[in-house]
């Protein structure tokens, strides 16, 4: 039997952190050794050692950190992974250009995955958008995303990633964001020309899809050489 990968959950008290802690119990390849949040008070499960962000250096040895926090939290967990020689899986969005550059630099030293979306459906949507943009030169491309009112960044990281795929295939995407109610995440990529319109749509109804994907990627990333990996390579 192989030893479970030791996981650090960073952002543990948040919506994603709570889903990660709950679902990690069902992931046979991983074992949560520490949970970190701003206050150090995640809700469950009680047997997981919890740490406040201010005591990050005190966490026990771990193999992979799974980070769904905020950009400042991302800085701290990236530095921790570099100092411990551990791998990092991050879904934290709203990273600025300097942080993305630090991520790139860190990939020379540790294995890491950063993705704006860990769902299989969005991985497929990404390919469909690239293909549509390639087949529809000159069509208007608009990306409309909707999320719950407590989401801080806009446009969403997923919208920007889908837009980058469209742009790389020749489109010039425009973005619109809706913040309403408890919407988990919806993305509509529309291609329009005179007299016709194509819409590619993904609707997430449960954030467990992101948490399951991230845990799956984390257990598979362990043991890889330093470098930046894509979700599709590890799912
Ligand atoms: P949330 O606000 O519910 O939770 C944020 C968590 O981060 C909390 O536990 C908080 O204590 C912690 N935190 C904040 N600042 C911190 C710091 N400096 N150090 C350590 N911990 C800190 O947010 P959420 O809805 O769980 O989303 C978290 C992030 O994940 C956001 O950036 C969101 O956009 C992103 N997200 C990504 C995906 C994906 O598939 N990539 C899916 C959903 C959400």
Short mmCIF file of N, CA and C in Angstrom, two decimals, residues 21 28 63 71 80 110-111 201 214 227:
data_model
loop_
_atom_site.label_atom_id
_atom_site.label_comp_id
_atom_site.label_asym_id
_atom_site.label_seq_id
_atom_site.Cartn_x
_atom_site.Cartn_y
_atom_site.Cartn_z
N UNK A 21 -11.74 20.13 3.13
CA UNK A 21 -11.58 19.33 4.35
C UNK A 21 -12.58 18.18 4.38
N UNK A 28 -8.58 8.62 -0.83
CA UNK A 28 -7.70 7.66 -0.16
C UNK A 28 -6.21 7.98 -0.33
N UNK A 63 3.54 17.32 2.18
CA UNK A 63 4.03 17.08 0.81
C UNK A 63 3.49 18.12 -0.18
N UNK A 71 -5.09 36.59 -2.45
CA UNK A 71 -3.75 36.82 -2.98
C UNK A 71 -2.67 36.97 -1.90
N UNK A 80 6.23 29.44 1.89
CA UNK A 80 6.35 28.26 2.76
C UNK A 80 6.74 27.03 1.93
N UNK A 110 10.02 24.01 -7.31
CA UNK A 110 9.02 23.07 -6.78
C UNK A 110 7.99 22.73 -7.87
N UNK A 111 7.33 21.54 -7.74
CA UNK A 111 6.23 21.26 -8.67
C UNK A 111 5.01 22.08 -8.27
N UNK A 201 -21.78 27.44 -22.73
CA UNK A 201 -22.15 27.75 -21.34
C UNK A 201 -21.68 26.66 -20.38
N UNK A 214 -9.15 19.65 -7.27
CA UNK A 214 -7.90 20.12 -6.65
C UNK A 214 -7.25 19.01 -5.82
N UNK A 227 8.39 22.19 -11.64
CA UNK A 227 7.85 22.65 -12.92
C UNK A 227 6.43 23.08 -12.74
#
